[in-house]
Coordinates of C-alpha atoms in Angstrom, one line a residue:
X1 CA 80.7 107.8 74.6
X2 CA 80.8 104.2 72.6
X3 CA 80.3 100.8 74.1
X4 CA 80.4 99.1 70.8
X5 CA 83.4 96.9 70.0
X6 CA 84.5 97.2 73.3
X7 CA 85.9 93.7 75.6
X8 CA 82.4 93.1 78.1
X9 CA 83.8 92.9 81.3
X10 CA 85.5 96.8 80.7
X11 CA 81.9 97.4 78.9
X12 CA 80.2 96.9 82.6
X13 CA 82.8 98.2 83.9
X14 CA 81.8 102.0 82.1
X15 CA 78.2 101.2 82.0
X16 CA 78.6 101.5 85.9
X17 CA 80.0 105.3 86.1
X18 CA 78.4 105.1 83.3
X19 CA 74.8 107.6 85.7
X20 CA 77.8 109.2 88.1
X21 CA 79.6 109.4 84.9
X22 CA 76.5 111.6 82.6
X23 CA 75.3 112.9 86.1
X24 CA 78.1 116.2 85.2
X25 CA 76.1 117.5 82.4
X26 CA 73.3 118.5 84.8
X27 CA 75.1 121.1 85.7
X28 CA 76.3 124.3 84.3
X29 CA 79.6 123.6 85.7
X30 CA 81.0 120.7 84.7
X31 CA 83.7 118.8 87.1
X32 CA 86.1 119.2 84.0
X33 CA 85.6 123.1 85.1
X34 CA 85.6 122.9 88.6
X35 CA 88.7 120.7 89.9
X36 CA 90.8 122.0 86.6
X37 CA 90.9 125.5 89.0
X38 CA 94.1 124.5 92.0
X39 CA 95.8 127.0 90.4
X40 CA 96.9 130.7 92.2
X41 CA 94.5 132.6 91.4
X42 CA 91.2 129.9 90.8
X43 CA 91.1 128.4 94.1
X44 CA 88.7 128.6 96.9
X45 CA 87.9 128.6 100.8
X46 CA 85.2 126.7 102.5
X47 CA 85.0 127.4 106.5
X48 CA 84.0 123.6 107.7
X49 CA 81.5 123.5 110.7
X50 CA 83.8 121.5 113.2
X51 CA 86.8 124.5 113.1
X52 CA 89.1 122.7 110.4
X53 CA 89.7 125.8 107.7
X54 CA 90.8 124.2 104.7
X55 CA 90.5 124.3 100.9
X56 CA 88.3 122.6 99.4
X57 CA 89.8 120.3 97.6
X58 CA 90.2 120.1 94.5
X59 CA 91.3 117.1 91.9
X60 CA 93.4 118.3 89.5
X61 CA 91.8 117.0 86.2
X62 CA 93.6 119.1 83.4
X63 CA 96.6 119.1 84.6
X64 CA 96.2 115.0 85.2
X65 CA 95.2 115.0 81.3
X66 CA 98.3 116.0 80.6
X67 CA 100.5 114.0 81.8
X68 CA 98.0 111.2 80.8
X69 CA 98.2 113.4 76.9
X70 CA 101.8 114.5 77.1
X71 CA 103.5 112.2 79.0
X72 CA 102.5 108.2 79.5
X73 CA 103.6 107.4 75.7
X74 CA 100.1 107.5 75.2
X75 CA 100.7 107.0 70.7
X76 CA 102.6 103.7 71.8
X77 CA 100.0 102.8 74.6
X78 CA 97.0 103.7 73.2
X79 CA 98.3 101.5 70.2
X80 CA 98.5 98.5 71.8
X81 CA 96.1 96.2 71.2
X82 CA 95.1 95.6 75.4
X83 CA 93.4 99.7 75.0
X84 CA 92.7 100.1 71.2
X85 CA 89.2 101.1 72.6
X86 CA 89.7 103.8 75.0
X87 CA 89.4 106.7 73.7
X88 CA 91.5 110.0 76.2
X89 CA 87.4 111.3 76.6
X90 CA 86.5 108.7 78.0
X91 CA 89.5 108.9 80.4
X92 CA 88.3 112.7 81.1
X93 CA 84.9 111.3 81.8
X94 CA 86.0 109.1 84.4
X95 CA 88.2 110.3 86.4
X96 CA 86.0 113.9 86.4
X97 CA 83.5 111.1 88.1
X98 CA 85.8 110.1 91.1
X99 CA 86.8 113.4 91.2
X100 CA 84.0 114.5 92.6
X101 CA 83.1 111.3 94.4
X102 CA 86.6 112.4 96.4
X103 CA 86.1 115.8 96.7
X104 CA 82.3 115.6 98.2
X105 CA 82.6 112.7 99.8
X106 CA 86.3 111.6 100.9
X107 CA 87.5 114.1 101.6
X108 CA 84.8 115.6 104.4
X109 CA 86.3 112.1 106.1
X110 CA 89.5 113.5 106.7
X111 CA 89.2 115.4 109.8
X112 CA 87.0 113.4 112.0
X113 CA 88.7 110.2 111.2
X114 CA 92.1 112.4 112.2
X115 CA 91.1 113.2 115.4
X116 CA 88.1 109.3 116.3
X117 CA 91.3 106.9 114.8
X118 CA 90.2 104.1 113.8
X119 CA 89.3 101.7 117.6
X120 CA 89.2 98.0 118.0
X121 CA 86.8 96.8 120.9
X122 CA 86.3 93.1 121.6
X123 CA 88.4 92.0 118.3
X124 CA 86.5 94.6 115.6
X125 CA 87.8 97.3 114.3
X126 CA 85.1 100.3 115.1
X127 CA 86.5 103.1 111.9
X128 CA 85.5 106.8 111.9
X129 CA 82.4 107.9 111.5
X130 CA 81.5 108.2 107.5
X131 CA 84.1 105.5 106.5
X132 CA 81.8 102.6 106.1
X133 CA 79.2 104.2 103.9
X134 CA 81.5 106.0 101.6
X135 CA 83.6 102.6 101.2
X136 CA 79.9 101.1 99.9
X137 CA 79.5 103.8 98.0
X138 CA 82.8 102.9 96.4
X139 CA 83.1 99.8 96.0
X140 CA 78.7 100.5 94.3
X141 CA 80.1 102.6 91.5
X142 CA 82.4 99.9 90.8
X143 CA 85.9 102.8 91.1
X144 CA 88.0 99.3 92.4
X145 CA 88.2 98.3 89.0
X146 CA 90.1 100.8 87.1
X147 CA 92.7 100.1 85.9
X148 CA 92.5 95.8 87.0
X149 CA 92.0 93.0 83.7
X150 CA 88.2 93.0 82.2
X151 CA 88.8 89.5 82.6
X152 CA 88.4 89.0 85.8
X153 CA 85.5 92.0 86.3
X154 CA 87.5 94.9 85.8
X155 CA 87.5 98.5 82.7
X156 CA 90.9 97.8 81.0
X157 CA 91.8 100.8 81.7
X158 CA 95.4 102.5 81.4
X159 CA 97.9 102.0 84.1
X160 CA 98.2 106.1 84.1
X161 CA 94.9 106.7 84.5
X162 CA 95.4 104.1 87.9
X163 CA 97.7 106.5 89.3
X164 CA 95.7 109.3 88.7
X165 CA 93.1 107.9 90.5
X166 CA 95.7 107.0 93.2
X167 CA 96.5 110.4 93.4
X168 CA 93.4 111.6 93.8
X169 CA 91.8 108.7 95.9
X170 CA 94.4 109.6 98.5
X171 CA 95.0 114.3 98.3
X172 CA 91.1 113.7 99.7
X173 CA 91.6 111.4 102.3
X174 CA 95.2 109.3 102.6
X175 CA 93.7 106.8 105.6
X176 CA 91.3 105.9 103.2
X177 CA 92.6 105.6 99.7
X178 CA 95.6 103.1 101.6
X179 CA 92.3 100.6 101.5
X180 CA 92.3 100.1 97.7
X181 CA 96.0 100.5 97.8
X182 CA 96.2 97.3 98.8
X183 CA 94.2 96.1 97.3
X184 CA 95.5 97.0 94.1
X185 CA 98.7 95.3 94.8
X186 CA 97.4 92.6 96.1
X187 CA 94.9 91.8 92.6
X188 CA 98.4 92.6 90.9
X189 CA 99.7 89.3 93.1
X190 CA 97.2 87.4 92.4
X191 CA 96.9 87.6 89.3
X192 CA 100.8 86.9 88.3
X193 CA 101.1 84.7 91.3
X194 CA 98.2 82.5 91.3
X195 CA 96.9 78.9 90.6
X196 CA 93.4 79.5 88.2
X197 CA 91.6 78.5 90.5
X198 CA 93.0 80.9 93.2
X199 CA 92.1 83.5 91.1
X200 CA 88.4 82.5 90.3
X201 CA 87.9 83.0 93.8
X202 CA 89.3 86.1 94.7
X203 CA 90.6 88.8 92.1
X204 CA 86.5 89.3 90.3
X205 CA 85.9 90.0 94.9
X206 CA 88.8 92.0 95.2
X207 CA 88.3 93.8 91.6
X208 CA 85.4 94.7 92.8
X209 CA 86.0 96.1 96.1
X210 CA 83.8 94.2 98.2
X211 CA 86.5 92.1 99.9
X212 CA 90.2 93.4 100.6
X213 CA 92.8 92.5 100.4
X214 CA 96.5 92.6 103.2
X215 CA 100.3 92.3 102.6
X216 CA 101.6 91.0 105.8
X217 CA 105.6 90.4 106.2
X218 CA 106.7 92.4 108.7
X219 CA 107.1 90.8 112.4
X220 CA 108.3 91.9 115.8
X221 CA 111.7 90.9 114.8
X222 CA 111.9 90.7 111.4
X223 CA 111.1 94.5 109.8
X224 CA 112.6 94.7 105.9
X225 CA 115.0 91.7 106.9
X226 CA 112.7 89.1 105.5
X227 CA 114.9 86.7 106.0
X228 CA 114.1 87.2 110.1
X229 CA 111.1 86.2 109.8
X230 CA 109.8 83.3 111.4
X231 CA 105.8 83.0 110.6
X232 CA 105.9 79.3 110.3
X233 CA 103.2 76.9 107.8
X234 CA 102.7 73.5 108.5
X235 CA 101.1 71.6 105.8
X236 CA 97.7 69.4 105.8
X237 CA 96.8 66.5 104.6
X238 CA 94.4 68.5 103.0
X239 CA 96.6 70.2 101.1
X240 CA 96.0 73.5 102.5
X241 CA 98.7 74.8 105.4
X242 CA 98.3 75.7 109.1
X243 CA 99.8 79.2 109.5
X244 CA 101.0 80.8 113.6
X245 CA 102.8 83.3 114.4
X246 CA 102.2 87.1 114.5
X247 CA 102.4 89.5 112.0
X248 CA 102.9 93.6 113.2
X249 CA 101.7 97.1 110.5
X250 CA 99.1 95.2 108.9
X251 CA 97.3 98.5 106.9
X252 CA 93.8 97.9 107.6
X253 CA 94.2 94.1 109.2
X254 CA 91.0 94.4 110.3
X255 CA 87.4 96.5 110.0
X256 CA 84.4 95.5 108.7
X257 CA 83.7 97.8 105.6
X258 CA 84.7 94.7 102.9
X259 CA 83.3 91.5 103.9
X260 CA 85.8 89.6 103.6
X261 CA 90.0 90.5 104.2
X262 CA 92.6 88.3 102.4
X263 CA 95.8 87.8 103.4
X264 CA 98.6 87.3 101.5
X265 CA 101.0 85.9 104.1
X266 CA 105.0 85.2 103.5
X267 CA 105.5 81.9 106.9
X268 CA 108.7 79.6 106.1
X269 CA 107.6 75.7 105.3
X270 CA 108.9 72.6 107.4
X271 CA 112.7 71.9 106.3
X272 CA 112.6 76.1 104.4
X273 CA 116.7 77.4 103.5
X274 CA 117.0 80.2 106.1
X275 CA 117.0 83.6 104.6
X276 CA 114.9 84.6 102.4
X277 CA 114.6 81.9 100.2
X278 CA 113.4 80.0 102.9
X279 CA 110.0 82.1 102.0
X280 CA 106.4 80.8 100.5
X281 CA 103.8 83.0 100.6
X282 CA 100.0 82.0 101.2
X283 CA 95.9 82.8 101.3
X284 CA 94.9 83.6 104.3
X285 CA 91.2 85.1 104.4
X286 CA 89.4 85.9 107.2
X287 CA 87.0 84.1 105.8
X288 CA 86.9 80.9 104.3
X289 CA 85.1 80.9 102.0
X290 CA 81.4 78.2 101.6
X291 CA 81.4 75.9 98.4
X292 CA 79.6 78.3 96.6
X293 CA 82.6 80.6 97.6
X294 CA 80.8 83.3 99.9
X295 CA 82.3 84.4 103.1
X296 CA 81.4 81.2 105.7
X297 CA 83.5 79.8 109.1
X298 CA 85.7 82.8 110.6
X299 CA 89.2 81.9 110.6
X300 CA 91.9 81.4 112.8
X301 CA 93.6 85.0 113.0
X302 CA 92.6 87.5 114.8
X303 CA 93.4 91.3 115.1
X304 CA 95.2 91.5 118.7
X305 CA 95.4 95.4 118.8
X306 CA 96.3 98.1 116.5
X307 CA 98.7 100.7 116.2
X308 CA 98.5 104.3 117.7
X309 CA 100.5 106.5 114.8
X310 CA 101.8 109.9 114.0
X311 CA 99.4 110.1 111.2
X312 CA 96.7 108.2 109.4
X313 CA 94.9 107.6 112.5
X314 CA 91.4 107.0 110.3
X315 CA 93.6 103.3 108.3
X316 CA 93.5 100.6 111.8
X317 CA 97.7 99.3 111.4
X318 CA 97.1 96.2 112.9
X319 CA 98.8 93.5 115.0
X320 CA 97.6 89.7 113.7
X321 CA 98.4 86.6 115.7
X322 CA 97.8 83.9 113.2
X323 CA 96.5 80.1 115.5
X324 CA 96.6 78.0 113.0
X325 CA 94.4 80.1 110.5
X326 CA 94.0 77.9 107.2
X327 CA 96.6 79.2 104.5
X328 CA 96.2 78.4 100.7
X329 CA 100.3 78.4 98.6
X330 CA 100.4 81.1 95.6
X331 CA 102.8 79.5 93.7
X332 CA 105.4 76.6 94.4
X333 CA 106.7 76.3 98.0
X334 CA 110.2 78.9 98.7
X335 CA 108.8 81.3 96.1
X336 CA 107.4 83.4 98.3
X337 CA 109.6 86.7 97.7
X338 CA 109.6 86.3 94.2
X339 CA 105.6 86.4 94.4
X340 CA 105.5 89.7 96.6
X341 CA 108.1 91.2 94.9
X342 CA 104.8 91.3 92.4
X343 CA 102.9 93.0 94.8
X344 CA 105.8 95.0 96.8
X345 CA 106.4 97.1 93.7
X346 CA 102.4 97.9 92.8
X347 CA 102.5 99.0 96.2
X348 CA 106.2 101.6 95.6
X349 CA 104.6 102.5 93.4
X350 CA 101.1 103.3 94.4
X351 CA 102.6 104.6 97.2
X352 CA 105.1 107.2 94.9
X353 CA 101.8 108.6 93.5
X354 CA 100.5 108.7 97.4
X355 CA 103.6 111.0 98.1
X356 CA 102.2 113.5 95.1
X357 CA 98.8 113.9 96.3
X358 CA 99.6 114.5 100.3
X359 CA 102.0 117.6 98.3
X360 CA 99.1 118.2 96.2
X361 CA 96.4 118.5 98.9
X362 CA 99.1 121.0 100.5
X363 CA 100.0 122.8 97.7
X364 CA 96.4 123.3 97.7
X365 CA 95.6 124.6 101.5
X366 CA 99.4 126.7 101.3
X367 CA 98.0 128.5 98.6
X368 CA 93.9 129.4 99.3
X369 CA 96.7 131.0 102.8
X370 CA 98.9 132.9 100.8
X371 CA 95.9 134.6 98.9
X372 CA 93.3 134.9 102.1
X373 CA 96.3 135.9 104.7
X374 CA 96.8 140.0 104.6
X375 CA 100.2 140.6 106.5
X376 CA 102.9 143.5 106.3
X377 CA 103.6 145.9 103.7
X378 CA 105.6 144.7 100.4
X379 CA 108.9 145.9 100.6
X380 CA 108.4 146.9 96.2
X381 CA 106.7 150.1 98.4
X382 CA 104.1 149.4 96.3
X383 CA 101.2 150.3 98.5
X384 CA 101.0 152.0 102.4
X385 CA 99.0 148.6 103.7
X386 CA 98.9 145.1 104.0
X387 CA 99.1 142.8 101.1
X388 CA 98.2 139.5 101.4
X389 CA 101.2 137.4 101.8
X390 CA 101.1 136.0 98.2
X391 CA 101.9 139.3 97.4
X392 CA 105.9 138.4 99.0
X393 CA 109.1 137.5 97.1
X394 CA 109.5 134.6 100.3
X395 CA 106.0 133.4 99.8
X396 CA 105.6 132.7 96.2
X397 CA 109.7 131.6 96.2
X398 CA 107.9 129.0 98.4
X399 CA 104.6 128.3 96.5
X400 CA 105.7 128.4 93.1
X401 CA 108.9 125.6 95.1
X402 CA 105.6 122.7 96.5
X403 CA 104.6 123.8 92.9
X404 CA 107.0 122.6 90.4
X405 CA 107.4 119.4 93.1
X406 CA 104.2 118.3 93.2
X407 CA 103.8 118.7 88.7
X408 CA 107.3 117.0 88.2
X409 CA 106.0 114.0 90.8
X410 CA 103.3 114.3 89.2
X411 CA 104.9 113.8 85.2
X412 CA 107.8 111.3 86.2
X413 CA 104.7 108.9 87.5
X414 CA 102.6 109.2 84.4
X415 CA 105.2 109.3 82.2
X416 CA 106.4 105.9 84.9
X417 CA 102.8 104.1 84.4
X418 CA 102.8 104.8 80.5
X419 CA 106.5 102.4 81.1
X420 CA 104.6 99.9 83.1
X421 CA 101.8 99.9 80.9
X422 CA 104.1 98.9 77.5
X423 CA 106.5 97.0 79.7
X424 CA 103.4 95.1 79.8
X425 CA 101.6 95.1 76.6
X426 CA 103.5 97.2 74.6
X427 CA 105.2 95.8 71.3
X428 CA 107.3 93.0 71.0
X429 CA 110.2 95.1 70.1
X430 CA 109.7 97.5 72.8
X431 CA 109.1 95.1 76.4
X432 CA 112.6 95.0 76.9
X433 CA 113.4 98.2 76.4
X434 CA 110.1 99.2 78.9
X435 CA 110.7 96.5 81.6
X436 CA 114.3 98.3 82.4
X437 CA 112.7 101.3 82.1
X438 CA 109.5 101.3 84.8
X439 CA 112.0 98.5 86.6
X440 CA 114.5 101.6 87.2
X441 CA 111.3 104.4 87.8
X442 CA 109.4 102.3 90.2
X443 CA 112.0 102.9 93.2
X444 CA 112.8 106.6 91.9
X445 CA 108.6 107.2 92.2
X446 CA 108.8 106.5 95.3
X447 CA 112.0 107.1 97.3
X448 CA 111.6 111.1 95.6
X449 CA 108.1 111.7 95.5
X450 CA 107.5 110.3 99.1
X451 CA 110.2 112.7 99.8
X452 CA 109.3 115.5 98.5
X453 CA 105.0 115.5 100.4
X454 CA 107.6 116.0 103.3
X455 CA 109.0 119.1 102.0
X456 CA 105.9 120.4 100.3
X457 CA 104.0 119.6 103.3
X458 CA 106.5 121.3 105.7
X459 CA 106.8 124.0 103.5
X460 CA 102.8 124.5 103.9
X461 CA 102.7 124.0 107.3
X462 CA 105.4 127.3 106.8
X463 CA 103.1 129.2 104.7
X464 CA 100.9 129.1 107.3
X465 CA 103.4 130.9 109.6
X466 CA 102.1 130.2 113.2
X467 CA 98.8 128.3 112.5
X468 CA 100.0 126.0 109.7
X469 CA 101.3 124.5 113.4
X470 CA 97.3 124.8 115.0
X471 CA 95.6 121.3 114.0
X472 CA 92.5 123.7 113.2
X473 CA 94.2 125.0 110.2
X474 CA 94.0 120.8 109.1
X475 CA 97.2 121.7 107.5
X476 CA 99.3 119.8 110.2
X477 CA 97.7 116.7 110.0
X478 CA 98.7 116.3 105.7
X479 CA 102.8 116.6 107.4
X480 CA 102.0 113.9 109.7
X481 CA 100.3 111.4 107.7
X482 CA 103.1 112.6 104.8
X483 CA 105.9 111.5 106.9
X484 CA 105.0 107.9 107.3
X485 CA 105.4 107.9 103.0
X486 CA 109.4 107.5 102.7
X487 CA 108.5 104.7 105.1
X488 CA 106.7 101.8 105.2
X489 CA 106.4 100.0 101.2
X490 CA 110.1 99.8 102.1
X491 CA 112.3 103.0 102.8
X492 CA 114.1 106.0 101.5
X493 CA 117.2 104.1 101.8
X494 CA 116.5 101.2 100.7
X495 CA 115.0 102.2 98.0
X496 CA 118.3 103.3 97.2
X497 CA 119.6 100.4 97.5
X498 CA 117.8 98.6 94.8
X499 CA 118.3 102.1 92.7
X500 CA 122.1 101.6 93.0
X501 CA 122.4 97.1 93.5
X502 CA 120.1 95.9 91.4
X503 CA 118.7 98.7 89.0
X504 CA 122.1 100.1 87.9
X505 CA 125.4 98.3 89.0
X506 CA 123.8 94.7 88.0
X507 CA 123.7 96.4 84.0
X508 CA 127.0 97.7 84.5
X509 CA 124.7 101.1 83.9
X510 CA 122.8 100.3 80.5
X511 CA 119.6 101.3 81.4
X512 CA 121.1 104.2 83.7
X513 CA 122.6 105.8 80.4
X514 CA 119.9 105.0 78.0
X515 CA 118.1 106.9 80.0
X516 CA 120.9 110.2 79.9
X517 CA 120.4 109.8 76.2
X518 CA 116.8 110.4 75.5
X519 CA 117.4 112.8 77.9
X520 CA 119.4 114.7 76.2
X521 CA 117.6 114.4 73.2
X522 CA 115.1 116.2 74.1
X523 CA 117.3 118.6 75.8
X524 CA 118.2 118.6 71.4
X525 CA 114.2 119.6 70.9
X526 CA 114.4 122.3 73.8
X527 CA 117.3 123.9 71.7
X528 CA 115.2 123.6 68.9
X529 CA 112.1 125.9 70.4
X530 CA 113.4 128.4 71.6
X531 CA 112.4 131.4 74.0
X532 CA 112.7 130.5 77.5
X533 CA 112.8 126.5 76.4
X534 CA 117.0 127.5 76.1
X535 CA 117.2 127.6 79.3
X536 CA 115.7 124.8 80.4
X537 CA 117.8 122.7 78.9
X538 CA 121.0 124.1 79.5
X539 CA 119.6 123.6 82.9
X540 CA 119.0 120.0 82.0
X541 CA 121.7 119.2 80.6
X542 CA 124.3 120.7 83.4
X543 CA 121.9 118.0 86.0
X544 CA 122.4 115.9 83.6
X545 CA 126.3 115.4 83.2
X546 CA 126.1 115.4 87.0
X547 CA 124.2 112.4 86.8
X548 CA 126.8 110.6 84.1
X549 CA 129.5 112.0 86.7
X550 CA 127.9 110.3 89.6
X551 CA 126.7 107.0 87.7
X552 CA 130.6 107.2 86.4
X553 CA 131.7 107.0 90.0
X554 CA 129.1 104.2 91.8
X555 CA 130.3 102.0 88.5
X556 CA 133.6 102.1 89.7
X557 CA 134.4 101.8 93.0
X558 CA 131.9 99.3 94.3
X559 CA 133.0 96.3 93.0
X560 CA 136.4 98.3 94.7
X561 CA 133.8 100.1 98.2
X562 CA 130.3 98.5 97.9
X563 CA 130.7 100.8 101.3
X564 CA 131.4 104.1 99.5
X565 CA 129.2 103.4 96.6
X566 CA 125.8 102.7 99.1
X567 CA 127.3 106.0 101.8
X568 CA 126.2 107.5 98.2
X569 CA 123.3 105.7 97.0
X570 CA 120.4 108.1 98.8
X571 CA 121.7 111.0 96.4
X572 CA 121.5 109.0 94.0
X573 CA 118.3 108.7 93.9
X574 CA 118.2 112.4 94.6
X575 CA 119.5 113.1 91.9
X576 CA 118.3 110.8 89.2
X577 CA 114.0 111.9 91.1
X578 CA 115.0 115.6 90.9
X579 CA 116.1 115.2 87.4
X580 CA 114.0 112.6 85.9
X581 CA 111.1 114.7 86.6
X582 CA 112.8 117.7 85.6
X583 CA 113.2 116.0 82.3
X584 CA 109.8 114.9 81.8
X585 CA 109.0 118.5 83.0
X586 CA 110.8 119.4 79.6
X587 CA 108.9 117.5 77.4
X588 CA 105.6 119.4 79.1
X589 CA 106.9 122.7 78.3
X590 CA 107.2 121.0 74.7
X591 CA 103.9 120.0 74.5
X592 CA 102.5 123.3 76.4
X593 CA 104.1 125.1 74.1
X594 CA 102.9 123.3 70.7
X595 CA 99.4 123.6 72.4
X596 CA 99.5 127.4 73.2
X597 CA 101.0 127.7 69.6
X598 CA 97.5 127.1 68.3
X599 CA 96.0 128.8 70.6
X600 CA 94.2 125.2 73.1
X601 CA 94.2 126.9 76.6
X602 CA 96.6 129.3 76.9
X603 CA 96.9 130.9 80.2
X604 CA 96.6 127.0 81.3
X605 CA 99.6 125.9 79.0
X606 CA 101.3 129.0 79.4
X607 CA 101.9 127.8 83.7
X608 CA 103.1 124.6 82.9
X609 CA 106.0 126.2 80.8
X610 CA 106.7 128.7 83.8
X611 CA 106.6 126.2 86.5
X612 CA 109.0 124.0 84.0
X613 CA 111.4 126.9 83.9
X614 CA 111.4 127.7 87.4
X615 CA 112.0 123.5 88.4
X616 CA 115.1 123.9 85.8
X617 CA 116.4 127.1 87.1
X618 CA 115.4 126.8 91.2
X619 CA 114.9 123.0 91.2
X620 CA 117.4 120.8 89.2
X621 CA 120.7 122.8 91.2
X622 CA 120.5 120.5 93.5
X623 CA 121.9 117.9 90.8
X624 CA 125.2 119.4 91.5
X625 CA 125.1 119.7 95.1
X626 CA 124.5 115.9 95.2
X627 CA 126.8 114.6 93.0
X628 CA 129.7 116.5 95.2
X629 CA 127.9 114.4 98.2
X630 CA 128.1 111.1 96.1
X631 CA 132.0 111.9 94.6
X632 CA 133.3 113.2 97.4
X633 CA 131.6 112.6 100.6
X634 CA 133.0 108.9 101.6
X635 CA 135.5 109.6 103.5
X636 CA 134.0 112.2 105.8
X637 CA 131.2 109.9 106.4
X638 CA 132.4 106.5 106.6
X639 CA 135.3 108.2 109.3
X640 CA 133.2 109.5 111.4
X641 CA 133.2 108.6 115.1
X642 CA 129.9 108.0 116.3

């Protein structure tokens, strides 16, 4: 690593994790080599003393680095002043070290965390055994800081690296990963909308992970309809506000792993207009800060209960009561929703990455089970003895479907992260296009990747057979954890309405058509490459035709019959996600084909080509069904008697 010439904040951040990175050299087999082994022939199985048979989690470092280098617009991102001094070797070393931490320290927490859950005792949240110690180590090693600005103590690494780290952490244990995820989102909101004084007070501690953050939107009567929020903020003579009300579904709303919890709360000031336009955003810390900026007096916010949930049980989901709590206005009064949307957008993208994470973990477990489980003779009669179920065609179909969806979702997320970086730090002449691409793809990442996580986790249960329905195998836990993903941070329908309304209809389909043109360019490149790439191009073109036909229908229908257009919104989101992931896998095929021709890691590149080919032939055809539902399905849906 070459710290010379780096911004001082980034240099300090790299030095914080340098011991962990350098320790990899002491092993005969590096973490990079170990964690890249997650395909058919490379998985290991470990039986834990808690009776859960599970795959030792293998962070997919090799695939993440391939995506970062090939799909995240890396040449343009790395040329920006923000990242000009960042080297791929540094990024690999950091992800290797983080992967080791997650595999060895975080992943073992999952089974016990699921069994015992977080609990409330005398107003304090007690976390399952090991969580506090793991979080302290997480903070000590500086992992919260990866993708945040060096100005406030972050490493300043690209968003694609942040997305990769989010995937690794949440695949290890999503309950643990939710705390850093919400803190990341709080950092985004305060960095965008906070005053300089607020940034100085809070950002350094949040980026270090010493304090954690929460998002306080939902109330008992106000779920996704934030216009119904009733929490009140009364101005006080000292310029602060007294916050009164209750908030529900607050992830990590109370715990003692961090030294303070910084709640970002939506509330109404006196005389505010009704509806969303009357909301303001407030910082409400668990502990008020003393003159030196350290936590002091306890604020008047308390946890009155924790939800008992289907999954992510170790993550405390709190009901919070504000009884005259001291709050500090962020931005201007009545700009709360605008400020909060920054946090919501960051959290929604991260939840999409969580979907990739859970899907990958489920795939790893199913793959190991398929190699270990011996059942039935092969249908081709090649042997009279029972064989491992990976030999059976339908099991192979499920495994390949899982792998294709995982790698497709990962490629879509990493590519979107690249657009996010270019939108923030790219060349001036590219900012508008990059911002439009990132805005368009963000709800697709959230909606598509989370729905596919449930699909992949369900397939993993199926591969396990009856044992998949048994808690001791651990696959049921992943299935339960996955189920929240299409719900929280905006349901799939909300993402679909956002994609159709704000991201497609508002600009007359201009961004959607620009993406279609870029996909057509990739088709041309695939045909030029020849071989199996031609078939991938054909399927990609057919899916693009379905997308463009659906787009034309929606643009024509929405102004005169919005119900008919929005009846197809979720199908449009899923069609778009299926196509965009297929496009990125097409780009991955081109990169892998070129690398294989050079003799670079031939086995890995061959598997990448096989995945892209399978996706094109087995998953891209789903776009035709979605098109049919969009164009021809509204009447039967809207006329049905319910």
